[in-house]
RNA sequence: GUACCUGUAGCUCAGUUGGAUAGAGCGUCUGGCUACGGACCAGAAGGCCGGGGGUUCGAAUCCCUCCAGGUACGCCA
C-alpha cells in the first residue's frame, strides 16, 4: 500500500524534527476500531527517541488537516484514519497498471534461480507425499517467476539402485511376462506392485530364516537382507546392472519406461513441468573426480581403511565419508557432482532444493563440503525443507501399501467435484463438466497443501477427504466465477455509457475490498522472499471473503445510479483479475462458471 | 546422548525484524433466499498461546529451563 499521505507525513517529520527521512508504514485498521488504515507510532518513537503517545498526538493533528483524510483519531500510540473515498480509491485500485507493475521486484533484485523438486524413484507410483512436493515445487517456482526472477525447474529422477532391482527381480519371478497393457494398469502402478511383491517374499524368507536360526531372532530385517536368498539375488542384479549386463539393462530399460509413462500422466494431471530432467543413472558417478582433487588439496583426507572423509569444524556435523574404501561414491558425492553440473549448465545465482525436512542434515553436509571446496556460490544454496504428510494411522509406507496413491486421490477428488457440480446444475448438465471437475478438484487439493506453511507436518485424513467449503480453493474459485457471471450479465444488459466515479464507493465493504487489492504486490514479494506460498493463499482467501461481503451488502447490477453501477463493476473486475493472477501464481486454474 | 522441527479454540491451521482487547475455517448454536450464483452472508458460544522462570513500558513472538510429539545423526538413497 502506498498512500499520498505517507509521503507527506514523512516530510512533516523531517521538517519538524530536522531528521533523516524514514519510511512511514500503514496497515489495515483492526475491525474493533473505526477507521480504514492505521499508522503505528512505535517505529517513529524509536527513530526519533520520543514518547510514542505524544507523537501519535502530533501525527493525528497533522493528518486530520490532510486533504485526503476525513477523520483521524489517536488511540494510545496508534492513529486510526478514515480516508476520503476518492483518495482511498485513487491510491489503491484506480490505476490497475501500477498495481500490476509494483508486484514485480526491482530489476536489480531479479535472479536466475534453479529449483529442483519431485525427484521420484522409479520403483513405485507417486503418493500424497510426492503430491505435496510437486505442488510446493511448482508453486514456489511460479511465485518466484511472478516476482520477476528467471526460474529453471529441474527434476532428478532416481532411476537406478537396489530398490529398482527389487521390483525387477520380483517381476522376473512372479511377473509371468505381463506388461501395463496386458495388466490394464498404469506402468508405475504395475512396477510398484512388484516392489510390494518383493517385500512379501522377503518377509517370508526372513520369517523362515529366523525360525531356523535362533541367532537371527532379534536382528531386524534390514540387517539380514544379505542373509536371504532374494536379498542376495537383488544385490547380484545391482552388480550386473553396474557391469552393464545386457539382459538386466534391457529389463531395467523396459520397466523404467513403464514408470516414466505413468509419471508423465500423473504430472500432466497436476500441471507439473520441468525445463530439464536429469537421470541419476547418468550422473551418479560425477562427484568422484572432485573428491579426488579435493583430496590433493587436503580438503578431504584418507582414513586408514581407505575411505575418503571430511572432518567438519562445526561439531554438530561431525565427519562424513565421501568415497567408500572401494572407491565408489555415496549419496552426498553424487549430489556434489549434480550440483556442479547444474551450476555449469544453468549458471544460476541461486539453487533451491525442495526436499523433505528429514534430509536437513544431508543438505547441511552438502553445502558445507561445497563451501570447503571453495565455490563462491556455495552460500547461495537453499534446502527448502517441507514437512511430511502423515495419515491418522501414521507414516505412509510404499512397500507396506499404506499410502494415499496420487492417481487414486485425483480420481476420487474429481468424482466428488463432479457430483457437487451436477448437484448445483440440476436443470442442465454443463458441457464442460469434466473440465470443471478437474479444475475444482485440483484447486481443492493444491490449495489445501499450499495454504499451510511448508514446514508443518500435515495430517491427512482420507475419511474426512477434502472440503469444498470454507477455507478452500473452491471458495476462491467461486468468488471468481460469481464476478465472471456478473460481468457477463453486465455486458448483455449495459445500455448506458456511464463513467466510473471512484468517489462514490464509500461503503465500508467497498473500501475494505479496495484496500485488500492494494496489498497484493507486497504479498507476492513476501511469498517470493520467504519461499512461502501460504501467505499468498491466505491473502486470496481474505480477498475472496472481502468480495463476498461486498457482494452481499452492495448491489452491483441493480445499483441505484449508473455511475455507481459502473464503478462497482470496475471494482469487481479488478478483484477478478487479482484472483486469477494469484491462483495462477499458485498453479491453480480458474473457471468462468462452476 | 547430541542437534533440529513442532506444541495456539473440540478439530485443521494463521499470527514472530516484540506493539491495541490473540485470528480464520470446520464442527456446534441463532439468523438471512420475491437470489447481481447459498460452494454464500450476518451473528453467538468456544483460549492461563504445553508448564515454569526471566528480559521489557509492553511477550504467542526474545532468553533460560522443564514436559510432550516428530526427525536426523550409515562406507542406504
Coordinates of C-alpha atoms in Angstrom, one line a residue, chain A residues 1-395:
Chain A
X1 CA 0.0 0.0 0.0
X2 CA 1.3 3.4 -0.9
X3 CA -0.8 6.5 0.0
X4 CA -0.1 10.0 -0.8
X5 CA -0.3 11.0 2.9
X6 CA 2.5 8.7 3.8
X7 CA 5.0 10.7 1.8
X8 CA 3.5 13.9 3.3
X9 CA 3.8 12.6 6.8
X10 CA 7.4 11.6 6.2
X11 CA 8.2 15.2 5.0
X12 CA 6.4 16.5 8.1
X13 CA 8.7 14.5 10.3
X14 CA 11.8 15.8 8.5
X15 CA 10.8 19.4 8.9
X16 CA 9.5 19.0 12.4
X17 CA 12.5 17.2 13.9
X18 CA 15.3 18.0 11.4
X19 CA 16.0 14.3 10.9
X20 CA 16.8 11.9 8.2
X21 CA 13.8 10.6 6.3
X22 CA 12.5 7.2 7.3
X23 CA 9.7 5.1 5.9
X24 CA 6.1 5.5 7.1
X25 CA 4.2 2.3 7.2
X26 CA 0.5 1.8 7.3
X27 CA -1.6 -1.3 8.0
X28 CA -5.2 -2.2 7.8
X29 CA -7.2 -0.8 10.8
X30 CA -8.4 -3.7 13.0
X31 CA -12.1 -4.3 12.9
X32 CA -12.7 -3.3 16.5
X33 CA -11.6 0.3 15.8
X34 CA -13.2 2.7 13.5
X35 CA -11.0 3.6 10.5
X36 CA -9.7 2.4 7.2
X37 CA -6.0 2.3 7.9
X38 CA -3.7 2.7 10.9
X39 CA -0.4 4.4 11.4
X40 CA 1.6 2.9 14.3
X41 CA 3.8 5.4 16.1
X42 CA 6.1 3.0 17.8
X43 CA 8.6 2.9 14.9
X44 CA 8.8 6.7 14.8
X45 CA 9.2 6.8 18.6
X46 CA 12.2 4.5 18.2
X47 CA 13.7 6.5 15.3
X48 CA 13.2 9.9 17.0
X49 CA 13.6 8.8 20.6
X50 CA 10.4 10.3 21.7
X51 CA 7.3 9.3 23.5
X52 CA 5.0 7.3 21.2
X53 CA 1.8 8.6 22.7
X54 CA 2.9 12.2 22.3
X55 CA 4.0 11.5 18.7
X56 CA 0.6 10.0 18.0
X57 CA -1.0 13.3 19.0
X58 CA 1.2 15.3 16.6
X59 CA 0.7 12.8 13.8
X60 CA -3.0 12.9 14.4
X61 CA -3.1 16.6 14.3
X62 CA -1.1 16.8 11.1
X63 CA -3.2 14.1 9.3
X64 CA -6.5 15.5 10.5
X65 CA -5.7 18.5 8.4
X66 CA -4.6 16.5 5.3
X67 CA -6.9 16.9 2.3
X68 CA -7.2 13.1 1.8
X69 CA -8.3 12.4 5.3
X70 CA -11.8 12.5 6.6
X71 CA -11.1 11.7 10.2
X72 CA -8.0 11.0 12.2
X73 CA -8.2 9.6 15.7
X74 CA -5.3 8.8 18.1
X75 CA -5.7 5.8 20.3
X76 CA -2.7 5.2 22.6
X77 CA 0.2 5.1 20.1
X78 CA -1.9 4.4 17.1
X79 CA -3.6 6.8 14.7
X80 CA -6.6 5.4 13.0
X81 CA -7.5 7.1 9.8
X82 CA -10.7 7.3 7.8
X83 CA -9.9 8.3 4.3
X84 CA -12.0 10.2 1.8
X85 CA -13.3 7.6 -0.6
X86 CA -11.9 9.3 -3.7
X87 CA -8.4 9.4 -2.2
X88 CA -8.5 5.9 -0.9
X89 CA -9.5 4.5 -4.3
X90 CA -7.0 6.8 -6.1
X91 CA -4.2 5.4 -4.1
X92 CA -5.3 1.7 -4.2
X93 CA -7.0 0.4 -7.2
X94 CA -8.0 3.2 -9.6
X95 CA -4.8 2.6 -11.5
X96 CA -4.5 -1.2 -12.2
X97 CA -1.3 -0.8 -14.2
X98 CA 0.5 0.5 -11.1
X99 CA -0.7 -2.5 -9.1
X100 CA 0.5 -4.9 -11.7
X101 CA 3.9 -3.3 -12.1
X102 CA 4.6 -3.0 -8.4
X103 CA 4.2 -6.7 -7.8
X104 CA 7.5 -7.2 -9.8
X105 CA 10.7 -6.9 -7.8
X106 CA 13.1 -4.1 -8.9
X107 CA 15.3 -5.2 -11.8
X108 CA 18.4 -5.2 -9.6
X109 CA 17.0 -7.9 -7.3
X110 CA 15.9 -10.3 -10.0
X111 CA 18.0 -13.5 -10.2
X112 CA 18.4 -16.7 -12.2
X113 CA 17.1 -19.4 -9.9
X114 CA 17.3 -23.1 -10.4
X115 CA 14.8 -25.1 -8.4
X116 CA 14.9 -28.9 -8.1
X117 CA 11.9 -30.8 -6.9
X118 CA 9.9 -34.1 -7.3
X119 CA 12.9 -36.4 -7.6
X120 CA 10.9 -39.6 -7.7
X121 CA 12.2 -43.2 -7.5
X122 CA 11.3 -45.4 -10.5
X123 CA 10.2 -48.4 -8.4
X124 CA 6.7 -47.2 -7.4
X125 CA 4.0 -44.8 -8.2
X126 CA 3.7 -41.4 -6.6
X127 CA 1.8 -40.9 -3.4
X128 CA 0.4 -37.9 -1.5
X129 CA 3.9 -37.0 -0.2
X130 CA 5.1 -36.6 -3.7
X131 CA 2.0 -34.6 -4.5
X132 CA 3.0 -32.2 -1.8
X133 CA 6.5 -32.0 -3.1
X134 CA 5.3 -31.4 -6.7
X135 CA 2.7 -28.9 -5.7
X136 CA 5.1 -26.9 -3.4
X137 CA 7.8 -27.1 -6.0
X138 CA 5.7 -25.8 -8.9
X139 CA 4.0 -23.1 -6.8
X140 CA 7.3 -21.8 -5.4
X141 CA 8.8 -21.7 -8.9
X142 CA 5.8 -19.9 -10.1
X143 CA 5.8 -17.4 -7.3
X144 CA 9.5 -16.6 -7.9
X145 CA 8.7 -16.2 -11.6
X146 CA 5.8 -13.9 -10.8
X147 CA 8.1 -11.7 -8.7
X148 CA 10.4 -11.3 -11.7
X149 CA 13.0 -14.0 -11.3
X150 CA 14.1 -16.2 -14.1
X151 CA 13.4 -19.8 -13.0
X152 CA 14.5 -23.2 -14.1
X153 CA 12.5 -26.2 -12.9
X154 CA 14.7 -29.3 -12.7
X155 CA 13.8 -32.9 -11.9
X156 CA 16.4 -35.5 -10.9
X157 CA 15.0 -39.0 -11.3
X158 CA 16.4 -41.7 -9.1
X159 CA 16.3 -44.4 -11.8
X160 CA 18.9 -46.8 -10.5
X161 CA 19.8 -48.6 -7.3
X162 CA 18.8 -51.6 -5.2
X163 CA 15.1 -50.5 -4.9
X164 CA 14.6 -50.8 -8.6
X165 CA 16.4 -54.1 -8.7
X166 CA 13.8 -55.3 -6.1
X167 CA 10.9 -54.6 -8.5
X168 CA 12.8 -56.1 -11.4
X169 CA 13.6 -59.3 -9.6
X170 CA 10.0 -59.7 -8.4
X171 CA 8.9 -59.2 -12.0
X172 CA 11.2 -61.9 -13.3
X173 CA 10.0 -64.3 -10.7
X174 CA 6.3 -63.6 -10.5
X175 CA 5.5 -61.4 -13.5
X176 CA 4.7 -64.1 -16.0
X177 CA 5.6 -61.7 -18.8
X178 CA 2.9 -59.2 -18.0
X179 CA 3.1 -55.6 -19.0
X180 CA 0.9 -52.4 -18.5
X181 CA -1.2 -53.2 -21.5
X182 CA -1.9 -56.8 -20.6
X183 CA -2.5 -55.9 -16.9
X184 CA -4.6 -52.9 -17.8
X185 CA -2.6 -50.8 -15.4
X186 CA -0.5 -47.7 -15.4
X187 CA 3.1 -48.7 -15.7
X188 CA 4.2 -47.1 -12.4
X189 CA 1.5 -48.9 -10.5
X190 CA 2.4 -52.2 -12.1
X191 CA 6.1 -51.8 -11.2
X192 CA 5.0 -50.7 -7.7
X193 CA 3.0 -53.9 -7.3
X194 CA 6.2 -55.9 -7.9
X195 CA 8.0 -53.8 -5.3
X196 CA 5.4 -54.8 -2.8
X197 CA 5.6 -58.4 -4.1
X198 CA 9.3 -58.4 -3.4
X199 CA 8.8 -57.2 0.1
X200 CA 6.3 -60.0 0.8
X201 CA 8.7 -62.7 -0.4
X202 CA 11.5 -61.1 1.5
X203 CA 9.5 -61.1 4.7
X204 CA 8.5 -64.7 4.1
X205 CA 12.2 -65.6 3.8
X206 CA 13.0 -63.6 6.9
X207 CA 10.4 -65.5 8.9
X208 CA 11.8 -68.8 7.7
X209 CA 15.3 -67.7 8.4
X210 CA 14.5 -66.6 11.9
X211 CA 12.6 -69.9 12.6
X212 CA 15.7 -71.9 11.5
X213 CA 18.4 -69.8 13.1
X214 CA 17.8 -68.6 16.7
X215 CA 20.8 -66.4 16.4
X216 CA 18.9 -64.1 14.0
X217 CA 15.9 -64.0 16.1
X218 CA 16.3 -60.4 17.5
X219 CA 18.0 -58.9 14.5
X220 CA 16.0 -56.5 12.4
X221 CA 15.2 -57.5 8.9
X222 CA 17.3 -54.8 7.1
X223 CA 20.4 -56.2 8.8
X224 CA 19.5 -59.7 7.5
X225 CA 19.0 -58.5 3.9
X226 CA 22.0 -60.4 2.5
X227 CA 21.2 -63.5 4.6
X228 CA 18.1 -64.1 2.5
X229 CA 18.2 -65.7 -0.9
X230 CA 16.1 -63.0 -2.5
X231 CA 18.2 -60.2 -0.9
X232 CA 21.4 -61.7 -2.3
X233 CA 19.7 -62.0 -5.7
X234 CA 18.7 -58.4 -5.7
X235 CA 22.3 -57.4 -4.8
X236 CA 23.7 -59.5 -7.6
X237 CA 21.3 -57.9 -10.0
X238 CA 22.6 -54.5 -9.0
X239 CA 26.1 -55.6 -9.6
X240 CA 25.2 -57.0 -13.0
X241 CA 23.5 -53.6 -13.8
X242 CA 26.7 -51.8 -12.9
X243 CA 28.7 -54.1 -15.1
X244 CA 26.3 -53.4 -17.9
X245 CA 24.8 -56.9 -18.3
X246 CA 22.7 -56.7 -21.4
X247 CA 19.7 -58.7 -20.1
X248 CA 19.5 -56.8 -16.8
X249 CA 19.9 -53.5 -18.6
X250 CA 17.2 -54.4 -21.1
X251 CA 14.7 -55.3 -18.3
X252 CA 15.7 -52.1 -16.4
X253 CA 15.1 -50.0 -19.5
X254 CA 11.7 -51.6 -20.2
X255 CA 10.4 -51.3 -16.6
X256 CA 11.7 -47.8 -16.2
X257 CA 9.9 -46.8 -19.4
X258 CA 6.7 -48.1 -17.9
X259 CA 7.2 -45.9 -14.9
X260 CA 8.2 -42.8 -16.9
X261 CA 5.0 -43.2 -18.9
X262 CA 3.0 -43.4 -15.7
X263 CA 4.7 -40.4 -14.2
X264 CA 4.0 -38.4 -17.3
X265 CA 0.3 -38.9 -16.8
X266 CA 0.5 -38.0 -13.1
X267 CA 2.5 -34.9 -13.9
X268 CA 0.0 -33.9 -16.6
X269 CA -2.9 -34.2 -14.1
X270 CA -1.1 -31.8 -11.8
X271 CA 0.3 -29.5 -14.4
X272 CA 3.9 -30.3 -13.4
X273 CA 6.5 -29.4 -16.0
X274 CA 10.3 -29.2 -16.0
X275 CA 12.9 -27.4 -18.1
X276 CA 15.0 -30.4 -17.7
X277 CA 15.0 -33.9 -16.2
X278 CA 18.3 -35.4 -15.1
X279 CA 18.6 -39.2 -14.7
X280 CA 20.7 -40.4 -11.8
X281 CA 21.9 -43.3 -13.9
X282 CA 23.7 -40.7 -16.0
X283 CA 25.0 -38.5 -13.2
X284 CA 25.8 -40.8 -10.3
X285 CA 29.5 -41.1 -11.0
X286 CA 30.0 -37.4 -11.4
X287 CA 31.3 -36.3 -8.0
X288 CA 34.2 -38.7 -7.7
X289 CA 36.8 -36.6 -9.6
X290 CA 36.0 -33.6 -7.5
X291 CA 36.6 -35.6 -4.4
X292 CA 40.0 -36.8 -5.6
X293 CA 41.0 -33.2 -6.5
X294 CA 39.9 -32.1 -3.0
X295 CA 41.9 -34.9 -1.5
X296 CA 45.1 -33.4 -3.2
X297 CA 44.1 -30.0 -1.8
X298 CA 43.6 -31.6 1.7
X299 CA 40.0 -30.6 1.9
X300 CA 39.5 -34.3 2.5
X301 CA 41.7 -37.0 4.0
X302 CA 42.1 -40.7 3.5
X303 CA 41.3 -42.8 6.6
X304 CA 43.3 -45.9 7.5
X305 CA 40.7 -48.2 6.0
X306 CA 41.0 -46.4 2.6
X307 CA 37.7 -44.4 2.8
X308 CA 37.9 -40.7 2.0
X309 CA 36.3 -38.5 4.6
X310 CA 35.8 -34.9 5.5
X311 CA 36.0 -33.7 9.1
X312 CA 33.9 -30.6 9.8
X313 CA 34.9 -27.9 12.2
X314 CA 31.2 -27.5 13.1
X315 CA 30.8 -30.1 15.9
X316 CA 27.2 -30.9 15.0
X317 CA 28.2 -32.1 11.6
X318 CA 31.0 -34.5 12.7
X319 CA 32.7 -36.2 9.9
X320 CA 31.4 -37.8 6.8
X321 CA 32.6 -40.4 4.3
X322 CA 32.6 -39.1 0.8
X323 CA 34.2 -42.1 -1.0
X324 CA 33.9 -45.7 0.2
X325 CA 37.0 -47.8 0.8
X326 CA 36.3 -49.5 -2.5
X327 CA 36.5 -46.1 -4.2
X328 CA 32.8 -45.8 -5.0
X329 CA 30.5 -42.8 -4.4
X330 CA 28.0 -42.3 -1.7
X331 CA 24.8 -40.2 -1.9
X332 CA 26.4 -36.9 -1.0
X333 CA 29.2 -37.4 -3.5
X334 CA 26.6 -37.8 -6.3
X335 CA 24.9 -34.6 -5.1
X336 CA 28.2 -32.7 -5.2
X337 CA 28.5 -33.8 -8.8
X338 CA 25.0 -32.9 -9.9
X339 CA 25.1 -29.5 -8.1
X340 CA 28.2 -28.6 -10.1
X341 CA 26.6 -29.9 -13.3
X342 CA 23.6 -27.8 -12.7
X343 CA 25.7 -24.8 -11.8
X344 CA 27.7 -25.1 -15.0
X345 CA 24.8 -25.8 -17.3
X346 CA 22.5 -23.0 -16.0
X347 CA 24.8 -20.5 -14.3
X348 CA 22.1 -19.7 -11.7
X349 CA 22.6 -17.1 -9.0
X350 CA 20.9 -19.4 -6.6
X351 CA 19.9 -23.1 -6.3
X352 CA 16.9 -24.3 -4.4
X353 CA 16.1 -27.9 -3.5
X354 CA 12.5 -28.8 -2.5
X355 CA 13.2 -31.9 -0.4
X356 CA 11.6 -33.3 2.8
X357 CA 12.9 -32.0 6.2
X358 CA 14.2 -35.4 7.1
X359 CA 17.1 -34.6 4.8
X360 CA 18.2 -31.4 6.6
X361 CA 21.5 -33.0 7.7
X362 CA 22.3 -34.2 4.2
X363 CA 22.0 -30.7 2.8
X364 CA 24.0 -29.1 5.6
X365 CA 26.7 -31.5 4.8
X366 CA 26.4 -30.9 1.1
X367 CA 26.6 -27.2 1.4
X368 CA 29.4 -27.3 3.9
X369 CA 31.5 -29.5 1.6
X370 CA 30.9 -27.2 -1.4
X371 CA 32.0 -24.3 0.8
X372 CA 35.1 -26.1 1.9
X373 CA 35.9 -26.8 -1.7
X374 CA 35.9 -23.1 -2.2
X375 CA 33.0 -22.5 -4.5
X376 CA 31.9 -18.8 -4.3
X377 CA 28.3 -19.7 -5.0
X378 CA 28.1 -22.2 -2.1
X379 CA 26.2 -19.8 0.2
X380 CA 23.5 -19.2 -2.4
X381 CA 22.2 -22.8 -2.0
X382 CA 18.9 -23.4 -0.2
X383 CA 17.3 -26.5 1.1
X384 CA 13.6 -25.7 1.1
X385 CA 12.6 -28.3 3.7
X386 CA 8.9 -29.2 3.9
X387 CA 7.1 -31.5 6.3
X388 CA 5.7 -34.9 5.8
X389 CA 2.1 -35.8 5.1
X390 CA 1.0 -38.4 7.7
X391 CA -2.2 -40.4 7.9
X392 CA -4.2 -40.9 11.1
X393 CA -2.6 -44.4 11.1
X394 CA 0.9 -42.9 10.9
X395 CA 3.6 -42.6 8.2

